[in-house]
């Protein structure tokens, strides 16, 4: 029987495993249940595909989306592995053919949706006796996860009903410790091998901006990536429509995706994006879970998501191939209002937890510390550097301003308002109005116009006062609590009053500095490759993909094309050494790509 290393090289075209992959492969191969938490792009799929190949027989992969299953099946077939899917978009004859092939031992990996486990599919599993069952996007089984799918709760009962329960392996990219524990419980994993490789995506650059004009800022940003694929996330369907139309009017080939569109249009637009015919996808969070498109170079959040779980999952769709990519979040006060409205429409027993997660999201937008460290701390990683070289807060051209005096005025006002009202606490809006000397009846009625801090920041805009207050919350000098969020002191507040050490807050950098920083990162993507040759290889890849009916990145990733440009392979032996080139792809595509390289060298 082939070893994991032999399969890795021969089938998938890689020389070495990434962090955690071999440990999970060996644990699953030994018959243990397992849970793997690995960031997007870290190679989760190989952790169960290799054990499935080694095990022989049939392995079943439970996956949430048809598009994800199709991508995985296409990629496996391109690598010479027998794989298939059963989904609701198939007609009866095609589904029956897949079942026959699976019963006859001709399929190694069968992908199904969790809803498929209901009804007669359980009978098929009892007959087929799968060697391994894999649960992808496993956070969907948890009520604490951001993509809870009730149908995932069917998995454990079906597994327990099989005559011989196979090993069950669960995988997800983002899961807090609470979600990880819930996955183990809900799936009934038995003494699972558990491995979390870390959540850091080193190739992603994170930054937050608070633009006065989001549309102008968006056009500048998208303009920095003229030939690259990007996703723009919006919080509402209406915003998706407006943003997509604005891009189109400026000549950008953009498509849209939200739940209000017909199934046919959503499918068509997704195909346009995945096949590189439309470089920009504008979407709500209905788009993206499980999308394997590896060459997304940037993700822009036009609106702030409700929590960091969703944000990191969505931002992580950039740079799956490991090349430098960009993640920008636009933050505005209206985003908070929209998020709170959506939370208010959710079940009452979930609102407290949702508001806590929203507070962490707001804190992320306002922290002056390292954005990468903030995200990693949120997911339970605390032994991380306080500063990185790949986030907006840690780069040298980030501008900062000292707000120590303003902070004392804000904190003093919180105290005076509570004192004047007999110990009551108030929210940020009331605080801002008092500090700016508002004449609103709600301010005058409690006598706040008589306290010493009334109007102390009347020379600052409401947005500036709110941003400084949010910064104090993010840094732990104020806390928010209650059903109607109100402000109160923390232990750190009194320490600051006694010894007011300088407080420095990040402020928006100039448009020129932003543009230069983005240009620098986009240059890094192709720095090691000849851009002309890279483009010729992309054209060939696109033609091959169209001929075979698969997305271009399934043929070869951008990273593989860059390696071809870097090494300039002379023959098939050289080509086989390129990362991502296995035996099947060498046979199918090797000569065509080598011909382009030879012609390029001849012209040079």
Coordinates of C-alpha atoms in Angstrom, one line a residue:
X1 CA 0.0 0.0 0.0
X2 CA 1.2 3.5 -0.9
X3 CA 2.4 5.7 1.9
X4 CA 0.9 9.2 2.6
X5 CA 4.0 10.8 1.2
X6 CA 3.9 8.7 -2.0
X7 CA 0.2 9.7 -2.6
X8 CA 1.0 13.3 -1.8
X9 CA 3.6 13.4 -4.5
X10 CA 2.2 11.1 -7.2
X11 CA -1.5 12.2 -7.0
X12 CA -1.4 15.8 -5.8
X13 CA 2.1 16.9 -6.9
X14 CA 3.6 18.1 -3.6
X15 CA 6.8 17.1 -1.9
X16 CA 6.0 17.8 1.7
X17 CA 3.1 18.1 4.1
X18 CA 2.0 21.4 5.7
X19 CA 1.7 21.8 9.4
X20 CA -0.7 19.3 11.0
X21 CA -1.6 17.4 7.8
X22 CA 0.4 14.2 8.4
X23 CA -0.7 13.9 12.1
X24 CA -4.3 14.1 11.1
X25 CA -3.8 11.7 8.1
X26 CA -2.1 9.1 10.3
X27 CA -4.7 9.4 13.1
X28 CA -7.6 9.0 10.6
X29 CA -5.8 6.2 8.8
X30 CA -5.4 4.3 12.1
X31 CA -9.2 4.3 12.6
X32 CA -9.6 7.1 15.1
X33 CA -12.3 9.8 15.0
X34 CA -10.7 13.2 14.5
X35 CA -11.4 16.9 14.5
X36 CA -9.1 19.3 12.6
X37 CA -9.4 23.0 12.9
X38 CA -7.2 24.5 10.2
X39 CA -7.3 27.9 8.5
X40 CA -8.6 28.3 5.0
X41 CA -5.9 27.4 2.5
X42 CA -4.0 25.2 5.0
X43 CA -4.9 22.0 3.1
X44 CA -7.8 20.4 5.1
X45 CA -9.0 18.4 2.1
X46 CA -5.8 16.4 1.8
X47 CA -6.2 15.4 5.4
X48 CA -9.2 13.2 4.5
X49 CA -8.6 12.6 0.8
X50 CA -5.3 10.8 1.4
X51 CA -6.7 8.5 4.1
X52 CA -9.7 7.8 1.8
X53 CA -7.4 6.8 -1.0
X54 CA -5.3 4.6 1.3
X55 CA -8.4 2.9 2.8
X56 CA -9.8 1.7 -0.4
X57 CA -13.6 1.2 -0.7
X58 CA -16.0 4.1 -0.3
X59 CA -15.6 7.2 1.8
X60 CA -18.4 9.6 2.3
X61 CA -17.9 13.4 2.6
X62 CA -20.8 15.4 4.1
X63 CA -20.6 18.9 2.6
X64 CA -23.0 21.9 2.8
X65 CA -23.1 23.3 -0.7
X66 CA -23.5 21.9 -4.2
X67 CA -20.8 24.3 -5.5
X68 CA -18.3 23.1 -2.9
X69 CA -19.0 19.5 -3.7
X70 CA -18.6 20.1 -7.5
X71 CA -15.3 21.9 -7.0
X72 CA -13.9 19.1 -4.8
X73 CA -15.0 16.4 -7.3
X74 CA -13.6 18.3 -10.3
X75 CA -10.3 18.7 -8.5
X76 CA -10.1 15.1 -7.5
X77 CA -10.9 13.9 -11.0
X78 CA -8.3 16.2 -12.5
X79 CA -5.8 14.4 -10.2
X80 CA -6.9 11.0 -11.3
X81 CA -9.0 10.1 -8.3
X82 CA -12.5 8.6 -8.7
X83 CA -15.0 10.9 -7.0
X84 CA -18.7 11.8 -7.4
X85 CA -21.5 13.7 -5.8
X86 CA -25.2 13.1 -5.2
X87 CA -27.1 16.4 -5.0
X88 CA -30.5 17.9 -5.6
X89 CA -29.5 19.4 -8.9
X90 CA -29.0 16.0 -10.5
X91 CA -31.7 14.1 -12.4
X92 CA -32.8 10.6 -11.3
X93 CA -30.8 8.7 -14.0
X94 CA -27.5 10.5 -13.1
X95 CA -28.0 9.9 -9.4
X96 CA -28.8 6.2 -10.0
X97 CA -25.6 5.8 -12.1
X98 CA -23.6 7.2 -9.2
X99 CA -25.2 4.8 -6.7
X100 CA -24.4 1.9 -9.0
X101 CA -20.8 3.0 -9.4
X102 CA -20.5 3.4 -5.6
X103 CA -22.0 -0.1 -5.0
X104 CA -19.6 -1.6 -7.5
X105 CA -16.5 -0.1 -5.8
X106 CA -15.8 2.4 -8.6
X107 CA -16.0 5.5 -6.5
X108 CA -13.4 6.4 -3.8
X109 CA -15.0 9.6 -2.4
X110 CA -18.7 10.4 -2.5
X111 CA -19.9 13.9 -1.6
X112 CA -23.4 14.4 -0.3
X113 CA -25.3 17.2 1.4
X114 CA -26.3 16.7 5.1
X115 CA -30.0 16.7 4.1
X116 CA -29.3 13.6 2.0
X117 CA -28.8 11.6 5.2
X118 CA -32.5 11.7 5.8
X119 CA -34.7 9.0 4.2
X120 CA -33.3 6.2 2.0
X121 CA -29.7 7.2 1.9
X122 CA -29.2 5.6 5.3
X123 CA -30.2 2.3 3.8
X124 CA -27.5 2.8 1.1
X125 CA -24.9 3.6 3.7
X126 CA -25.8 0.4 5.7
X127 CA -25.3 -1.6 2.5
X128 CA -22.2 0.2 1.2
X129 CA -20.4 0.1 4.6
X130 CA -18.2 3.3 4.1
X131 CA -14.6 3.0 5.3
X132 CA -14.6 6.7 6.5
X133 CA -17.1 9.5 6.9
X134 CA -15.9 13.1 6.7
X135 CA -17.9 16.1 7.9
X136 CA -16.7 19.3 6.1
X137 CA -17.5 22.8 7.4
X138 CA -18.2 21.1 10.7
X139 CA -19.0 24.3 12.6
X140 CA -22.4 24.1 10.9
X141 CA -23.4 21.4 13.5
X142 CA -23.0 23.9 16.4
X143 CA -25.7 26.2 17.6
X144 CA -22.8 28.5 18.6
X145 CA -21.4 28.5 15.1
X146 CA -22.2 31.3 12.6
X147 CA -23.6 29.0 9.9
X148 CA -25.7 26.5 11.9
X149 CA -27.5 24.0 9.7
X150 CA -30.1 21.8 11.6
X151 CA -29.6 19.0 9.0
X152 CA -26.1 18.5 10.4
X153 CA -27.7 17.1 13.6
X154 CA -28.7 14.1 11.5
X155 CA -25.2 12.9 11.1
X156 CA -24.5 11.3 14.5
X157 CA -27.8 9.2 14.6
X158 CA -27.1 7.9 11.1
X159 CA -23.5 6.9 11.9
X160 CA -24.7 5.1 15.1
X161 CA -27.3 3.2 13.0
X162 CA -24.7 1.6 10.8
X163 CA -23.8 -2.0 11.6
X164 CA -20.1 -1.1 11.8
X165 CA -19.7 2.6 12.6
X166 CA -16.8 4.0 10.5
X167 CA -14.3 6.6 11.8
X168 CA -15.7 10.1 11.6
X169 CA -13.5 13.1 10.9
X170 CA -14.7 16.6 11.2
X171 CA -13.0 19.7 9.7
X172 CA -13.5 23.4 9.9
X173 CA -11.5 26.6 9.4
X174 CA -12.8 28.8 12.2
X175 CA -14.1 27.6 15.5
X176 CA -13.8 29.1 19.0
X177 CA -13.1 26.6 21.8
X178 CA -16.8 26.7 22.6
X179 CA -17.7 25.7 19.0
X180 CA -15.0 23.0 18.9
X181 CA -16.4 21.3 22.1
X182 CA -19.9 21.5 20.6
X183 CA -18.8 19.8 17.3
X184 CA -17.4 16.9 19.3
X185 CA -20.6 16.5 21.3
X186 CA -23.1 17.0 18.5
X187 CA -21.3 14.6 16.1
X188 CA -20.7 12.0 18.9
X189 CA -17.0 11.8 18.2
X190 CA -15.4 9.1 20.2
X191 CA -12.1 9.9 21.9
X192 CA -11.2 12.0 18.8
X193 CA -7.7 13.0 17.8
X194 CA -8.0 16.8 18.0
X195 CA -5.6 19.2 16.3
X196 CA -5.8 22.9 15.8
X197 CA -3.0 24.1 13.7
X198 CA -3.7 27.8 14.4
X199 CA -5.8 30.4 12.7
X200 CA -3.1 32.7 11.3
X201 CA -3.2 33.3 7.6
X202 CA 0.2 34.8 7.1
X203 CA -0.3 35.8 3.4
X204 CA -3.3 38.0 4.2
X205 CA -3.0 41.7 4.9
X206 CA -5.8 43.0 7.2
X207 CA -6.8 46.6 7.5
X208 CA -9.8 48.7 8.6
X209 CA -10.9 52.0 7.2
X210 CA -13.6 54.5 8.2
X211 CA -14.1 56.4 4.9
X212 CA -16.4 59.4 4.7
X213 CA -17.4 58.3 1.2
X214 CA -17.5 54.5 0.9
X215 CA -18.2 54.5 -2.8
X216 CA -15.3 56.7 -3.7
X217 CA -13.0 54.6 -1.4
X218 CA -14.3 51.4 -3.0
X219 CA -13.6 52.5 -6.5
X220 CA -10.1 53.6 -5.6
X221 CA -9.5 50.2 -3.9
X222 CA -10.9 48.0 -6.7
X223 CA -8.9 50.1 -9.2
X224 CA -5.7 48.8 -7.5
X225 CA -6.5 45.2 -8.7
X226 CA -7.5 45.7 -12.4
X227 CA -7.0 42.1 -13.4
X228 CA -7.5 40.2 -10.2
X229 CA -10.5 38.4 -8.7
X230 CA -12.1 40.0 -5.7
X231 CA -15.2 39.7 -3.5
X232 CA -17.1 42.6 -2.1
X233 CA -19.4 41.7 0.8
X234 CA -22.4 43.9 1.7
X235 CA -24.9 43.5 4.6
X236 CA -28.1 43.8 2.6
X237 CA -29.5 42.9 -0.7
X238 CA -30.2 46.5 -1.5
X239 CA -26.6 47.5 -0.9
X240 CA -25.4 44.6 -3.2
X241 CA -27.6 45.9 -6.0
X242 CA -26.4 49.5 -5.6
X243 CA -22.7 48.6 -5.3
X244 CA -22.8 46.2 -8.3
X245 CA -24.5 48.7 -10.5
X246 CA -22.0 51.4 -9.5
X247 CA -19.1 49.2 -10.4
X248 CA -20.7 48.3 -13.7
X249 CA -21.2 51.9 -14.6
X250 CA -17.5 52.5 -14.0
X251 CA -16.6 49.7 -16.5
X252 CA -15.9 46.9 -13.9
X253 CA -17.1 43.5 -14.8
X254 CA -19.1 42.7 -11.7
X255 CA -21.8 40.1 -10.8
X256 CA -24.1 40.0 -7.8
X257 CA -25.3 37.3 -5.4
X258 CA -28.0 37.3 -2.8
X259 CA -31.0 35.3 -1.7
X260 CA -33.4 37.5 -3.5
X261 CA -32.2 36.4 -6.9
X262 CA -33.5 33.4 -8.8
X263 CA -31.6 30.2 -8.5
X264 CA -30.7 30.4 -12.2
X265 CA -29.1 33.9 -11.9
X266 CA -27.2 33.0 -8.7
X267 CA -25.8 29.9 -10.4
X268 CA -25.0 31.8 -13.6
X269 CA -23.2 34.6 -11.7
X270 CA -21.3 32.2 -9.5
X271 CA -20.1 30.4 -12.7
X272 CA -19.0 33.7 -14.3
X273 CA -16.9 34.6 -11.2
X274 CA -15.4 31.1 -10.6
X275 CA -14.4 30.8 -14.3
X276 CA -12.7 34.2 -14.2
X277 CA -15.1 35.8 -16.7
X278 CA -16.3 38.3 -14.2
X279 CA -13.5 39.3 -11.8
X280 CA -15.6 40.9 -9.1
X281 CA -18.4 39.3 -7.0
X282 CA -20.7 41.6 -5.0
X283 CA -22.6 39.5 -2.5
X284 CA -24.3 39.1 0.9
X285 CA -23.0 36.4 3.2
X286 CA -25.2 34.0 1.2
X287 CA -22.2 33.6 -1.0
X288 CA -18.9 31.9 -0.4
X289 CA -19.1 29.1 2.1
X290 CA -17.0 26.3 0.6
X291 CA -16.0 28.2 -2.5
X292 CA -12.7 26.7 -3.5
X293 CA -11.6 29.5 -5.9
X294 CA -8.0 29.8 -5.0
X295 CA -7.0 33.0 -6.8
X296 CA -9.2 35.6 -5.0
X297 CA -6.7 38.4 -4.5
X298 CA -8.8 40.6 -2.2
X299 CA -12.0 40.6 -0.1
X300 CA -13.6 44.0 0.7
X301 CA -16.3 44.2 3.4
X302 CA -18.3 47.2 2.4
X303 CA -20.2 46.8 5.6
X304 CA -19.1 45.4 9.0
X305 CA -20.3 41.8 9.7
X306 CA -22.1 41.0 12.9
X307 CA -19.2 39.0 14.4
X308 CA -15.6 38.1 13.9
X309 CA -16.4 34.4 13.2
X310 CA -18.2 35.4 10.0
X311 CA -15.7 38.1 9.1
X312 CA -12.7 35.8 9.3
X313 CA -14.5 33.1 7.4
X314 CA -15.4 35.5 4.6
X315 CA -12.1 37.4 4.6
X316 CA -10.3 34.0 4.5
X317 CA -11.7 33.4 1.0
X318 CA -8.8 35.6 -0.3
X319 CA -5.4 34.0 -1.0
X320 CA -6.3 30.3 -0.7
X321 CA -3.3 29.6 -2.9
X322 CA -0.9 31.1 -0.4
X323 CA 0.0 34.2 -2.5
X324 CA -0.2 37.7 -0.9
X325 CA -3.8 38.9 -0.7
X326 CA -5.7 41.8 0.8
X327 CA -8.6 42.0 3.3
X328 CA -10.1 45.4 3.8
X329 CA -13.1 46.3 6.1
X330 CA -15.0 49.5 5.8
X331 CA -16.5 50.5 9.2
X332 CA -19.3 53.1 9.7
X333 CA -21.8 53.9 12.5
X334 CA -24.7 52.8 10.3
X335 CA -23.2 49.3 10.1
X336 CA -23.6 48.9 13.8
X337 CA -27.3 50.0 13.6
X338 CA -27.9 47.4 10.8
X339 CA -26.2 44.7 12.8
X340 CA -28.2 45.4 15.9
X341 CA -31.4 45.4 13.8
X342 CA -30.6 41.9 12.4
X343 CA -29.8 40.7 16.0
X344 CA -33.1 42.1 17.2
X345 CA -34.9 39.9 14.6
X346 CA -33.2 36.7 15.9
X347 CA -34.6 34.4 18.6
X348 CA -34.6 36.1 22.0
X349 CA -32.4 33.5 23.7
X350 CA -29.6 34.1 21.2
X351 CA -29.5 37.9 21.4
X352 CA -27.2 38.2 24.4
X353 CA -24.5 36.1 22.8
X354 CA -24.9 37.8 19.5
X355 CA -24.5 41.3 21.1
X356 CA -21.4 40.1 22.8
X357 CA -19.9 38.9 19.5
X358 CA -21.0 42.2 17.9
X359 CA -19.1 44.1 20.6
X360 CA -15.9 42.2 19.8
X361 CA -16.4 43.0 16.1
X362 CA -16.7 46.7 16.9
X363 CA -13.7 46.5 19.1
X364 CA -11.7 45.0 16.3
X365 CA -12.6 48.0 14.1
X366 CA -11.4 50.4 16.7
X367 CA -8.4 48.8 18.3
X368 CA -5.1 50.5 17.8
X369 CA -3.3 47.2 18.4
X370 CA -2.3 44.5 15.9
X371 CA -5.4 43.4 14.0
X372 CA -3.9 39.9 13.4
X373 CA -3.3 39.5 17.1
X374 CA -6.8 40.6 17.9
X375 CA -8.3 38.0 15.6
X376 CA -6.0 35.2 16.9
X377 CA -6.8 36.1 20.5
X378 CA -10.5 36.0 19.8
X379 CA -10.1 32.4 18.6
X380 CA -8.2 31.4 21.7
X381 CA -4.6 31.9 20.5
X382 CA -2.8 34.1 23.1
X383 CA 0.9 33.3 22.5
X384 CA 1.2 35.5 19.5
X385 CA 3.3 38.6 18.8
X386 CA 1.8 42.0 19.7
X387 CA 2.9 43.4 16.4
X388 CA 3.0 41.9 12.8
X389 CA 4.2 43.2 9.5
X390 CA 0.9 42.5 7.6
X391 CA -1.9 44.6 9.1
X392 CA -2.9 48.2 8.7
X393 CA -2.3 49.0 12.4
X394 CA 1.3 47.7 12.4
X395 CA 2.6 49.3 9.2
X396 CA 4.8 52.3 9.5
X397 CA 2.6 54.6 7.5
X398 CA -0.4 54.2 9.8
X399 CA -1.1 57.6 11.3
X400 CA -1.8 58.0 15.0
X401 CA -3.0 60.7 17.4
X402 CA -2.8 61.2 21.1
X403 CA -6.2 61.5 22.8
X404 CA -5.3 61.4 26.5
X405 CA -7.0 64.7 27.3
X406 CA -10.1 63.8 25.3
X407 CA -10.2 60.3 27.0
X408 CA -10.2 62.0 30.5
X409 CA -13.1 64.2 29.4
X410 CA -15.1 61.2 28.0
X411 CA -14.6 59.1 31.2
X412 CA -15.3 62.0 33.5
X413 CA -18.6 62.6 31.6
X414 CA -19.6 59.0 32.1
X415 CA -19.1 59.4 35.8
X416 CA -20.9 62.8 36.0
X417 CA -23.9 61.6 34.1
X418 CA -24.3 58.6 36.4
X419 CA -23.8 60.8 39.5
X420 CA -26.4 63.3 38.3
X421 CA -29.0 60.6 37.6
X422 CA -28.7 58.7 40.9
X423 CA -26.5 55.9 39.5
X424 CA -28.2 55.3 36.2
X425 CA -26.0 54.4 33.2
X426 CA -26.4 55.6 29.6
X427 CA -25.4 54.6 26.1
X428 CA -22.9 56.0 23.7
X429 CA -25.5 58.2 21.8
X430 CA -26.5 60.1 25.0
X431 CA -22.8 60.5 26.0
X432 CA -21.9 62.0 22.7
X433 CA -24.8 64.4 22.9
X434 CA -23.8 65.6 26.3
X435 CA -20.1 66.0 25.4
X436 CA -21.1 68.0 22.3
X437 CA -23.6 70.3 24.2
X438 CA -26.8 69.0 22.5
X439 CA -30.0 70.9 23.3
X440 CA -32.2 67.8 22.8
X441 CA -35.0 67.4 25.4
X442 CA -33.6 64.0 26.4
X443 CA -30.3 65.8 27.4
X444 CA -31.9 68.7 29.2
X445 CA -34.6 66.8 31.1
X446 CA -32.1 65.0 33.5
X447 CA -30.2 68.2 33.9
X448 CA -27.1 67.1 32.0
X449 CA -26.6 70.6 30.7
X450 CA -25.7 71.5 34.3
X451 CA -22.9 69.0 34.8
X452 CA -19.3 70.1 34.5
X453 CA -18.5 68.0 31.4
X454 CA -21.5 69.3 29.3
X455 CA -20.1 70.6 26.0
X456 CA -16.5 69.7 26.7
X457 CA -16.0 68.3 23.2
X458 CA -18.4 70.6 21.3
X459 CA -15.5 71.4 18.9
X460 CA -15.3 67.7 17.8
X461 CA -17.8 66.0 15.4
X462 CA -20.2 63.4 16.7
X463 CA -18.3 60.8 14.7
X464 CA -15.0 61.7 16.3
X465 CA -16.4 61.5 19.8
X466 CA -18.1 58.2 19.1
X467 CA -14.8 56.8 17.6
X468 CA -12.8 57.9 20.6
X469 CA -15.5 56.3 22.9
X470 CA -15.4 53.0 20.9
X471 CA -11.6 53.1 21.2
X472 CA -11.8 53.4 25.0
X473 CA -14.2 50.4 25.0
X474 CA -11.9 48.4 22.8
X475 CA -8.9 49.1 25.0
X476 CA -10.8 48.2 28.2
X477 CA -11.3 51.6 29.8
X478 CA -15.1 51.3 29.4
X479 CA -17.4 48.4 29.2
X480 CA -20.8 47.9 27.6
X481 CA -23.6 45.9 29.3
X482 CA -27.3 45.5 29.7
X483 CA -30.2 44.7 27.3
X484 CA -30.0 48.3 26.1
X485 CA -26.2 48.7 26.0
X486 CA -25.0 51.2 28.5
X487 CA -21.5 52.4 29.5
X488 CA -19.8 51.8 32.9
X489 CA -16.3 51.8 34.3
X490 CA -13.8 48.9 34.5
X491 CA -10.9 48.3 36.9
X492 CA -8.7 49.9 34.3
X493 CA -10.7 53.2 34.4
X494 CA -9.6 54.1 38.0
X495 CA -6.0 53.3 37.3
X496 CA -6.1 55.7 34.3
X497 CA -7.7 58.4 36.4
X498 CA -4.9 58.0 39.0
X499 CA -2.1 57.8 36.4
X500 CA -3.2 59.0 33.0
X501 CA -0.6 57.5 30.8
X502 CA -0.6 58.7 27.1
X503 CA -3.3 57.1 24.9
X504 CA -2.6 56.9 21.2
X505 CA -5.4 56.1 18.7
X506 CA -5.1 55.1 15.1
X507 CA -6.5 57.6 12.6
X508 CA -7.2 57.3 8.9
X509 CA -4.1 57.5 6.7
X510 CA -4.1 59.6 3.6
X511 CA -5.5 58.3 0.3
X512 CA -2.0 58.5 -1.2
X513 CA -0.5 56.4 1.5
X514 CA -3.3 53.8 1.1
X515 CA -2.8 53.6 -2.6
X516 CA 1.0 53.2 -2.3
X517 CA 0.6 50.5 0.3
X518 CA -1.9 48.5 -1.8
X519 CA 0.3 48.9 -4.9
X520 CA 3.2 47.5 -3.0
X521 CA 1.2 44.4 -2.0
X522 CA -0.2 43.8 -5.5
X523 CA 3.4 43.9 -6.9
X524 CA 4.4 41.2 -4.4
X525 CA 1.9 38.8 -5.9
X526 CA 3.9 38.6 -9.2
X527 CA 7.3 39.7 -8.0
X528 CA 8.9 36.3 -8.5
X529 CA 7.3 35.6 -11.9
X530 CA 7.7 37.1 -15.3
X531 CA 4.3 38.9 -15.7
X532 CA 4.2 38.4 -19.5
X533 CA 4.7 34.6 -19.2
X534 CA 2.4 34.4 -16.3
X535 CA -0.4 36.0 -18.4
X536 CA 0.3 33.7 -21.3
X537 CA 0.0 30.7 -18.9
X538 CA -3.3 32.1 -17.6
X539 CA -4.7 32.3 -21.1
X540 CA -3.7 28.7 -21.8
X541 CA -5.2 27.6 -18.4
X542 CA -8.4 29.4 -19.2
X543 CA -8.7 27.7 -22.6
X544 CA -8.1 24.2 -21.1
X545 CA -10.5 24.9 -18.3
X546 CA -13.3 26.0 -20.7
X547 CA -12.6 22.9 -22.8
X548 CA -12.9 20.6 -19.8
X549 CA -15.8 22.4 -18.1
X550 CA -13.9 23.2 -14.9
X551 CA -12.8 26.4 -13.2
X552 CA -9.3 27.6 -14.2
X553 CA -7.9 27.1 -10.7
X554 CA -8.8 23.4 -10.8
X555 CA -6.4 23.0 -13.7
X556 CA -3.5 24.8 -11.9
X557 CA -3.5 27.4 -9.2
X558 CA -1.9 30.8 -9.5
X559 CA 0.9 29.6 -7.2
X560 CA 1.7 26.7 -9.6
X561 CA 1.8 29.1 -12.6
X562 CA 4.1 31.4 -10.6
X563 CA 6.4 28.4 -9.9
X564 CA 6.5 27.6 -13.6
X565 CA 7.5 31.1 -14.4
X566 CA 10.2 31.0 -11.7
X567 CA 11.8 27.6 -12.6
X568 CA 11.2 27.6 -16.4
X569 CA 11.0 23.7 -16.7
X570 CA 12.8 22.2 -19.7
X571 CA 11.1 18.8 -19.8
X572 CA 8.5 16.5 -18.2
X573 CA 10.8 15.6 -15.3
X574 CA 11.3 19.3 -14.5
X575 CA 7.6 19.9 -14.8
X576 CA 6.8 17.1 -12.4
X577 CA 8.8 18.9 -9.7
X578 CA 6.5 22.0 -9.9
X579 CA 4.3 22.1 -6.7
X580 CA 0.7 21.1 -7.7
X581 CA 1.7 18.9 -10.7
X582 CA 0.9 15.3 -10.1
X583 CA 1.1 12.3 -12.5
X584 CA -2.4 12.8 -14.0
X585 CA -1.9 16.5 -14.6
X586 CA 1.5 16.0 -16.1
X587 CA 0.0 13.5 -18.6
X588 CA -3.0 15.8 -19.5
X589 CA -1.4 19.2 -19.6
X590 CA 2.4 19.0 -19.3
X591 CA 3.2 19.3 -23.0
X592 CA 0.9 22.2 -23.6
X593 CA 2.4 24.3 -20.8
X594 CA 5.9 23.3 -21.6
X595 CA 5.3 24.5 -25.2
X596 CA 4.4 27.9 -23.9
X597 CA 7.5 28.1 -21.7
X598 CA 9.7 27.0 -24.6
X599 CA 8.2 29.6 -26.9
X600 CA 8.6 32.3 -24.3
X601 CA 12.3 31.4 -23.8
X602 CA 12.8 31.3 -27.6
X603 CA 11.4 34.9 -27.9
X604 CA 13.5 36.1 -25.0

